[in-house]
PDB file of C-alpha atoms in Angstrom:
ATOM      1  CA  UNK A   1      -8.398 -11.708 -15.453  1.00 48.00           C
ATOM      2  CA  UNK A   2     -11.073 -11.718 -13.219  1.00 45.00           C
ATOM      3  CA  UNK A   3     -12.229  -8.621 -13.855  1.00 44.00           C
ATOM      4  CA  UNK A   4     -13.917  -9.837 -17.442  1.00 47.00           C
ATOM      5  CA  UNK A   5     -17.326 -10.478 -15.046  1.00 51.00           C
ATOM      6  CA  UNK A   6     -16.896  -8.697 -12.464  1.00 61.00           C
ATOM      7  CA  UNK A   7     -19.741  -6.091 -10.440  1.00 54.00           C
ATOM      8  CA  UNK A   8     -18.142  -3.056 -10.293  1.00 50.00           C
ATOM      9  CA  UNK A   9     -18.121  -0.489  -7.297  1.00 49.00           C
ATOM     10  CA  UNK A  10     -19.710   2.194  -6.981  1.00 44.00           C
ATOM     11  CA  UNK A  11     -17.776   5.522  -7.239  1.00 34.00           C
ATOM     12  CA  UNK A  12     -17.922   6.220  -3.316  1.00 38.00           C
ATOM     13  CA  UNK A  13     -17.319   3.141  -0.592  1.00 39.00           C
ATOM     14  CA  UNK A  14     -19.672   3.722   2.663  1.00 40.00           C
ATOM     15  CA  UNK A  15     -17.484   3.933   5.502  1.00 39.00           C
ATOM     16  CA  UNK A  16     -19.886   2.208   7.618  1.00 39.00           C
ATOM     17  CA  UNK A  17     -19.745  -1.318   4.777  1.00 40.00           C
ATOM     18  CA  UNK A  18     -15.866  -0.463   5.212  1.00 39.00           C
ATOM     19  CA  UNK A  19     -16.086  -0.677   9.072  1.00 40.00           C
ATOM     20  CA  UNK A  20     -18.589  -3.354   9.322  1.00 38.00           C
ATOM     21  CA  UNK A  21     -16.436  -5.613   6.858  1.00 40.00           C
ATOM     22  CA  UNK A  22     -13.148  -5.207   9.277  1.00 39.00           C
ATOM     23  CA  UNK A  23     -15.376  -5.405  12.395  1.00 39.00           C
ATOM     24  CA  UNK A  24     -16.406  -9.061  10.733  1.00 40.00           C
ATOM     25  CA  UNK A  25     -13.271 -10.752   9.836  1.00 39.00           C
ATOM     26  CA  UNK A  26     -11.453  -8.635  13.089  1.00 41.00           C
ATOM     27  CA  UNK A  27     -13.360 -11.243  15.062  1.00 40.00           C
ATOM     28  CA  UNK A  28     -12.443 -14.284  13.052  1.00 40.00           C
ATOM     29  CA  UNK A  29      -9.055 -13.437  13.265  1.00 38.00           C
ATOM     30  CA  UNK A  30      -6.668 -16.768  13.879  1.00 38.00           C
ATOM     31  CA  UNK A  31      -4.694 -17.139  16.535  1.00 38.00           C
ATOM     32  CA  UNK A  32      -1.385 -18.445  16.191  1.00 36.00           C
ATOM     33  CA  UNK A  33       1.939 -17.270  14.320  1.00 35.00           C
ATOM     34  CA  UNK A  34       3.516 -18.502  11.237  1.00 35.00           C
ATOM     35  CA  UNK A  35       4.707 -21.892  10.830  1.00 35.00           C
ATOM     36  CA  UNK A  36       9.022 -22.014  11.005  1.00 33.00           C
ATOM     37  CA  UNK A  37       8.209 -23.700   7.539  1.00 31.00           C
ATOM     38  CA  UNK A  38       6.384 -20.390   5.948  1.00 33.00           C
ATOM     39  CA  UNK A  39       9.477 -17.830   6.914  1.00 30.00           C
ATOM     40  CA  UNK A  40      12.040 -20.424   5.504  1.00 32.00           C
ATOM     41  CA  UNK A  41      11.304 -18.412   1.869  1.00 34.00           C
ATOM     42  CA  UNK A  42      12.454 -15.465   3.350  1.00 32.00           C
ATOM     43  CA  UNK A  43      16.272 -16.502   3.361  1.00 32.00           C
ATOM     44  CA  UNK A  44      18.658 -13.953   0.917  1.00 30.00           C
ATOM     45  CA  UNK A  45      17.062 -10.667   1.519  1.00 36.00           C
ATOM     46  CA  UNK A  46      17.371  -7.550  -1.285  1.00 40.00           C
ATOM     47  CA  UNK A  47      14.879  -5.504   1.244  1.00 39.00           C
ATOM     48  CA  UNK A  48      14.567  -5.385   5.416  1.00 38.00           C
ATOM     49  CA  UNK A  49      12.767  -3.752   7.842  1.00 34.00           C
ATOM     50  CA  UNK A  50      12.376  -4.352  11.727  1.00 39.00           C
ATOM     51  CA  UNK A  51      11.311  -8.201  11.580  1.00 42.00           C
ATOM     52  CA  UNK A  52      10.129  -9.162   8.100  1.00 58.00           C
ATOM     53  CA  UNK A  53      13.537 -10.333   5.960  1.00 73.00           C
ATOM     54  CA  UNK A  54      11.932 -10.944   2.589  1.00 82.00           C
ATOM     55  CA  UNK A  55      12.862 -12.684  -0.214  1.00 88.00           C
ATOM     56  CA  UNK A  56      12.738 -10.771  -3.473  1.00 87.00           C
ATOM     57  CA  UNK A  57      15.116 -12.370  -5.611  1.00 90.00           C
ATOM     58  CA  UNK A  58      12.883 -13.701  -7.844  1.00 93.00           C
ATOM     59  CA  UNK A  59      10.893 -10.400  -8.722  1.00 95.00           C
ATOM     60  CA  UNK A  60      12.073  -7.903 -11.336  1.00 95.00           C
ATOM     61  CA  UNK A  61      15.051  -5.562 -10.312  1.00 96.00           C
ATOM     62  CA  UNK A  62      13.285  -2.823 -11.864  1.00 96.00           C
ATOM     63  CA  UNK A  63      10.246  -3.574  -9.942  1.00 97.00           C
ATOM     64  CA  UNK A  64      12.243  -3.609  -6.401  1.00 97.00           C
ATOM     65  CA  UNK A  65      14.101  -0.215  -7.471  1.00 96.00           C
ATOM     66  CA  UNK A  66      10.354   1.814  -7.907  1.00 97.00           C
ATOM     67  CA  UNK A  67       8.871   0.478  -4.869  1.00 96.00           C
ATOM     68  CA  UNK A  68      11.949   1.468  -2.487  1.00 95.00           C
ATOM     69  CA  UNK A  69      12.205   1.248   1.220  1.00 94.00           C
ATOM     70  CA  UNK A  70       8.098   0.672   0.960  1.00 96.00           C
ATOM     71  CA  UNK A  71       8.797  -2.458   0.043  1.00 96.00           C
ATOM     72  CA  UNK A  72      10.243  -3.931   3.602  1.00 95.00           C
ATOM     73  CA  UNK A  73       7.625  -1.796   5.460  1.00 96.00           C
ATOM     74  CA  UNK A  74       4.908  -3.492   3.977  1.00 97.00           C
ATOM     75  CA  UNK A  75       6.315  -7.349   4.105  1.00 97.00           C
ATOM     76  CA  UNK A  76       6.759  -6.096   7.712  1.00 96.00           C
ATOM     77  CA  UNK A  77       3.148  -5.475   7.973  1.00 97.00           C
ATOM     78  CA  UNK A  78       1.875  -8.385   6.336  1.00 97.00           C
ATOM     79  CA  UNK A  79       4.106 -10.314   8.555  1.00 96.00           C
ATOM     80  CA  UNK A  80       2.219  -8.448  11.174  1.00 96.00           C
ATOM     81  CA  UNK A  81      -1.208  -9.263  10.554  1.00 96.00           C
ATOM     82  CA  UNK A  82      -0.472 -12.982  11.310  1.00 94.00           C
ATOM     83  CA  UNK A  83      -1.430 -15.427   8.511  1.00 96.00           C
ATOM     84  CA  UNK A  84      -1.193 -18.425   9.012  1.00 94.00           C
ATOM     85  CA  UNK A  85      -1.496 -20.071   5.054  1.00 95.00           C
ATOM     86  CA  UNK A  86      -0.130 -17.505   3.368  1.00 95.00           C
ATOM     87  CA  UNK A  87       3.126 -15.912   2.959  1.00 95.00           C
ATOM     88  CA  UNK A  88       4.116 -12.104   2.391  1.00 96.00           C
ATOM     89  CA  UNK A  89       6.246 -13.005  -0.351  1.00 96.00           C
ATOM     90  CA  UNK A  90       3.049 -14.822  -1.926  1.00 97.00           C
ATOM     91  CA  UNK A  91       1.083 -11.351  -1.538  1.00 98.00           C
ATOM     92  CA  UNK A  92       3.791  -9.310  -2.853  1.00 98.00           C
ATOM     93  CA  UNK A  93       4.704 -11.403  -5.187  1.00 97.00           C
ATOM     94  CA  UNK A  94       0.926 -10.691  -7.304  1.00 97.00           C
ATOM     95  CA  UNK A  95       2.076  -6.964  -7.983  1.00 98.00           C
ATOM     96  CA  UNK A  96       5.023  -7.531  -9.484  1.00 97.00           C
ATOM     97  CA  UNK A  97       4.123  -7.544 -12.807  1.00 96.00           C
ATOM     98  CA  UNK A  98       3.716  -5.283 -15.945  1.00 95.00           C
ATOM     99  CA  UNK A  99       1.004  -5.365 -18.535  1.00 93.00           C
ATOM    100  CA  UNK A 100       1.310  -2.650 -21.706  1.00 91.00           C
ATOM    101  CA  UNK A 101       4.455  -1.698 -20.735  1.00 94.00           C
ATOM    102  CA  UNK A 102       2.831  -0.553 -17.170  1.00 96.00           C
ATOM    103  CA  UNK A 103       4.203  -1.740 -13.899  1.00 97.00           C
ATOM    104  CA  UNK A 104       1.457  -2.758 -10.971  1.00 98.00           C
ATOM    105  CA  UNK A 105       2.866  -1.063  -7.483  1.00 98.00           C
ATOM    106  CA  UNK A 106       2.147  -1.584  -4.356  1.00 98.00           C
ATOM    107  CA  UNK A 107      -1.006  -0.407  -2.718  1.00 98.00           C
ATOM    108  CA  UNK A 108      -0.938   3.440  -1.242  1.00 98.00           C
ATOM    109  CA  UNK A 109      -0.331   2.881   2.485  1.00 98.00           C
ATOM    110  CA  UNK A 110      -4.246   4.032   3.232  1.00 98.00           C
ATOM    111  CA  UNK A 111      -5.693   1.143   1.034  1.00 98.00           C
ATOM    112  CA  UNK A 112      -3.045  -1.199   3.101  1.00 98.00           C
ATOM    113  CA  UNK A 113      -5.890  -2.148   5.554  1.00 98.00           C
ATOM    114  CA  UNK A 114      -8.909  -3.011   2.810  1.00 98.00           C
ATOM    115  CA  UNK A 115      -6.931  -6.114   1.943  1.00 98.00           C
ATOM    116  CA  UNK A 116      -6.277  -8.098   5.273  1.00 98.00           C
ATOM    117  CA  UNK A 117     -10.328  -9.164   5.958  1.00 98.00           C
ATOM    118  CA  UNK A 118      -9.892 -10.641   2.060  1.00 99.00           C
ATOM    119  CA  UNK A 119      -6.553 -12.289   3.512  1.00 99.00           C
ATOM    120  CA  UNK A 120      -7.928 -13.808   6.447  1.00 98.00           C
ATOM    121  CA  UNK A 121     -11.403 -15.340   5.068  1.00 99.00           C
ATOM    122  CA  UNK A 122      -8.756 -17.013   2.417  1.00 99.00           C
ATOM    123  CA  UNK A 123      -6.445 -18.180   5.525  1.00 98.00           C
ATOM    124  CA  UNK A 124      -9.766 -19.805   6.356  1.00 98.00           C
ATOM    125  CA  UNK A 125     -10.446 -21.139   3.575  1.00 99.00           C
ATOM    126  CA  UNK A 126      -7.643 -22.620   3.062  1.00 98.00           C
ATOM    127  CA  UNK A 127      -7.858 -24.166   6.433  1.00 98.00           C
ATOM    128  CA  UNK A 128     -11.258 -25.652   5.220  1.00 98.00           C
ATOM    129  CA  UNK A 129      -9.864 -27.265   2.223  1.00 98.00           C
ATOM    130  CA  UNK A 130      -6.534 -28.382   4.225  1.00 97.00           C
ATOM    131  CA  UNK A 131      -4.034 -27.168   2.279  1.00 96.00           C
ATOM    132  CA  UNK A 132      -1.991 -24.099   1.809  1.00 96.00           C
ATOM    133  CA  UNK A 133      -2.267 -21.314  -0.566  1.00 97.00           C
ATOM    134  CA  UNK A 134      -0.967 -22.087  -4.113  1.00 97.00           C
ATOM    135  CA  UNK A 135      -0.650 -19.061  -5.791  1.00 98.00           C
ATOM    136  CA  UNK A 136      -2.142 -15.075  -4.758  1.00 98.00           C
ATOM    137  CA  UNK A 137      -2.986 -14.480  -8.549  1.00 97.00           C
ATOM    138  CA  UNK A 138      -3.712 -10.887  -8.276  1.00 97.00           C
ATOM    139  CA  UNK A 139      -4.514  -8.143  -5.128  1.00 98.00           C
ATOM    140  CA  UNK A 140      -4.552  -4.267  -5.864  1.00 98.00           C
ATOM    141  CA  UNK A 141      -3.995  -3.058  -8.792  1.00 97.00           C
ATOM    142  CA  UNK A 142      -3.303   1.005  -9.518  1.00 97.00           C
ATOM    143  CA  UNK A 143      -6.187   2.199 -11.779  1.00 96.00           C
ATOM    144  CA  UNK A 144      -3.206   2.597 -14.855  1.00 96.00           C
ATOM    145  CA  UNK A 145      -1.775  -1.354 -14.427  1.00 96.00           C
ATOM    146  CA  UNK A 146      -5.912  -1.964 -14.376  1.00 94.00           C
ATOM    147  CA  UNK A 147      -6.304  -0.277 -16.964  1.00 95.00           C
ATOM    148  CA  UNK A 148      -3.779  -2.528 -19.571  1.00 93.00           C
ATOM    149  CA  UNK A 149      -4.593  -5.470 -18.043  1.00 92.00           C
ATOM    150  CA  UNK A 150      -7.020  -7.765 -20.503  1.00 88.00           C
ATOM    151  CA  UNK A 151     -10.936  -8.064 -19.445  1.00 82.00           C
ATOM    152  CA  UNK A 152     -10.453  -5.317 -16.133  1.00 85.00           C
ATOM    153  CA  UNK A 153     -13.205  -3.726 -15.364  1.00 87.00           C
ATOM    154  CA  UNK A 154     -12.878  -0.025 -14.997  1.00 87.00           C
ATOM    155  CA  UNK A 155     -14.556  -0.537 -11.449  1.00 89.00           C
ATOM    156  CA  UNK A 156     -12.508  -3.090 -10.313  1.00 94.00           C
ATOM    157  CA  UNK A 157     -12.431  -3.423  -6.632  1.00 97.00           C
ATOM    158  CA  UNK A 158      -9.092  -4.324  -6.685  1.00 98.00           C
ATOM    159  CA  UNK A 159      -7.513  -0.903  -7.108  1.00 97.00           C
ATOM    160  CA  UNK A 160      -9.522  -0.628  -3.536  1.00 97.00           C
ATOM    161  CA  UNK A 161      -7.751  -3.345  -2.699  1.00 98.00           C
ATOM    162  CA  UNK A 162     -10.609  -4.874  -1.283  1.00 98.00           C
ATOM    163  CA  UNK A 163     -10.340  -8.131  -4.031  1.00 98.00           C
ATOM    164  CA  UNK A 164      -7.246 -10.909  -3.792  1.00 99.00           C
ATOM    165  CA  UNK A 165      -7.722 -13.499  -7.342  1.00 98.00           C
ATOM    166  CA  UNK A 166      -6.022 -16.915  -5.578  1.00 99.00           C
ATOM    167  CA  UNK A 167      -5.404 -20.672  -6.775  1.00 98.00           C
ATOM    168  CA  UNK A 168      -5.272 -23.630  -3.967  1.00 98.00           C
ATOM    169  CA  UNK A 169      -4.017 -27.429  -5.598  1.00 97.00           C
ATOM    170  CA  UNK A 170      -8.032 -28.185  -5.782  1.00 97.00           C
ATOM    171  CA  UNK A 171     -10.052 -27.326  -8.191  1.00 97.00           C
ATOM    172  CA  UNK A 172     -12.049 -23.729  -8.338  1.00 98.00           C
ATOM    173  CA  UNK A 173     -15.192 -25.240  -7.969  1.00 97.00           C
ATOM    174  CA  UNK A 174     -14.508 -26.558  -4.818  1.00 98.00           C
ATOM    175  CA  UNK A 175     -12.183 -23.345  -3.668  1.00 99.00           C
ATOM    176  CA  UNK A 176     -15.965 -20.675  -4.331  1.00 99.00           C
ATOM    177  CA  UNK A 177     -18.088 -23.781  -2.902  1.00 98.00           C
ATOM    178  CA  UNK A 178     -16.278 -23.648   0.560  1.00 99.00           C
ATOM    179  CA  UNK A 179     -16.124 -19.314   0.531  1.00 99.00           C
ATOM    180  CA  UNK A 180     -19.196 -19.530  -0.529  1.00 99.00           C
ATOM    181  CA  UNK A 181     -20.426 -21.912   2.364  1.00 99.00           C
ATOM    182  CA  UNK A 182     -18.116 -19.982   4.476  1.00 99.00           C
ATOM    183  CA  UNK A 183     -19.727 -16.545   3.509  1.00 98.00           C
ATOM    184  CA  UNK A 184     -23.435 -17.957   4.352  1.00 98.00           C
ATOM    185  CA  UNK A 185     -22.283 -18.912   8.257  1.00 98.00           C
ATOM    186  CA  UNK A 186     -21.682 -15.154   8.313  1.00 98.00           C
ATOM    187  CA  UNK A 187     -17.640 -14.772   8.483  1.00 98.00           C
ATOM    188  CA  UNK A 188     -18.109 -11.761   5.954  1.00 98.00           C
ATOM    189  CA  UNK A 189     -20.047 -10.612   2.687  1.00 98.00           C
ATOM    190  CA  UNK A 190     -18.050 -10.060  -0.800  1.00 98.00           C
ATOM    191  CA  UNK A 191     -18.221 -11.392  -4.095  1.00 98.00           C
ATOM    192  CA  UNK A 192     -17.127 -14.490  -5.480  1.00 99.00           C
ATOM    193  CA  UNK A 193     -16.316 -15.028  -8.746  1.00 97.00           C
ATOM    194  CA  UNK A 194     -15.171 -19.096 -10.244  1.00 96.00           C
ATOM    195  CA  UNK A 195     -12.538 -19.568 -12.846  1.00 95.00           C
ATOM    196  CA  UNK A 196     -11.070 -22.206 -14.714  1.00 95.00           C
ATOM    197  CA  UNK A 197      -8.462 -21.671 -12.771  1.00 96.00           C
ATOM    198  CA  UNK A 198      -8.679 -19.502  -9.756  1.00 97.00           C
ATOM    199  CA  UNK A 199     -11.158 -17.628  -7.762  1.00 98.00           C
ATOM    200  CA  UNK A 200     -12.046 -14.123  -6.916  1.00 98.00           C
ATOM    201  CA  UNK A 201     -13.103 -13.340  -3.348  1.00 99.00           C
ATOM    202  CA  UNK A 202     -13.352  -9.900  -2.093  1.00 98.00           C
ATOM    203  CA  UNK A 203     -14.579  -8.206   1.177  1.00 98.00           C
ATOM    204  CA  UNK A 204     -16.883  -5.331  -0.796  1.00 97.00           C
ATOM    205  CA  UNK A 205     -19.486  -5.484   2.468  1.00 96.00           C
ATOM    206  CA  UNK A 206     -22.051  -6.742  -0.231  1.00 96.00           C
ATOM    207  CA  UNK A 207     -22.384 -10.696  -1.473  1.00 97.00           C
ATOM    208  CA  UNK A 208     -22.401 -10.634  -4.879  1.00 96.00           C
ATOM    209  CA  UNK A 209     -21.443 -14.267  -7.173  1.00 97.00           C
ATOM    210  CA  UNK A 210     -20.537 -14.774 -10.789  1.00 95.00           C
TER     211      UNK A 210
END
């Protein structure tokens, strides 16, 4: 996982820094809505809420059962964020995993807003690359799950829902350099980690590379 060399987070996060990061992301929000083709993923559904029908037939029944009604609520929250080049299902799939007998979970509600700026950065990277997100490998990790992930840092920013490990069809080196260029232009402040097959991006409010 990406935390083998990820710089760890401090014990407490500056409220000003978090709000600053959210403000930068809000200023760069894309207009428009998710293309109809993207929502074709949401056909058969086990969980639903007001506006989002989410197909979770490819996810573990046990994991879906553990999330309960929160799964549908989170899917609706993500859909309302209006990402153009990634889908709520891609985000949710990243959570439906287990390591060492410990299941990961959706993030607590008080951490939901932390991920939106990072996903907006990834949405923008997608625009720059001219291709959609292929896979979100990791997003939020519960502390118990993170402790079972090989190489994961105990101070991982994934535990605060600021970090995403993402894969595009193009080389990870190209993704990382694109993200760094956008960061240099003031789109966000955060960490960018380059790995052989994926890229780590977070919006911690401080620029770090590895």
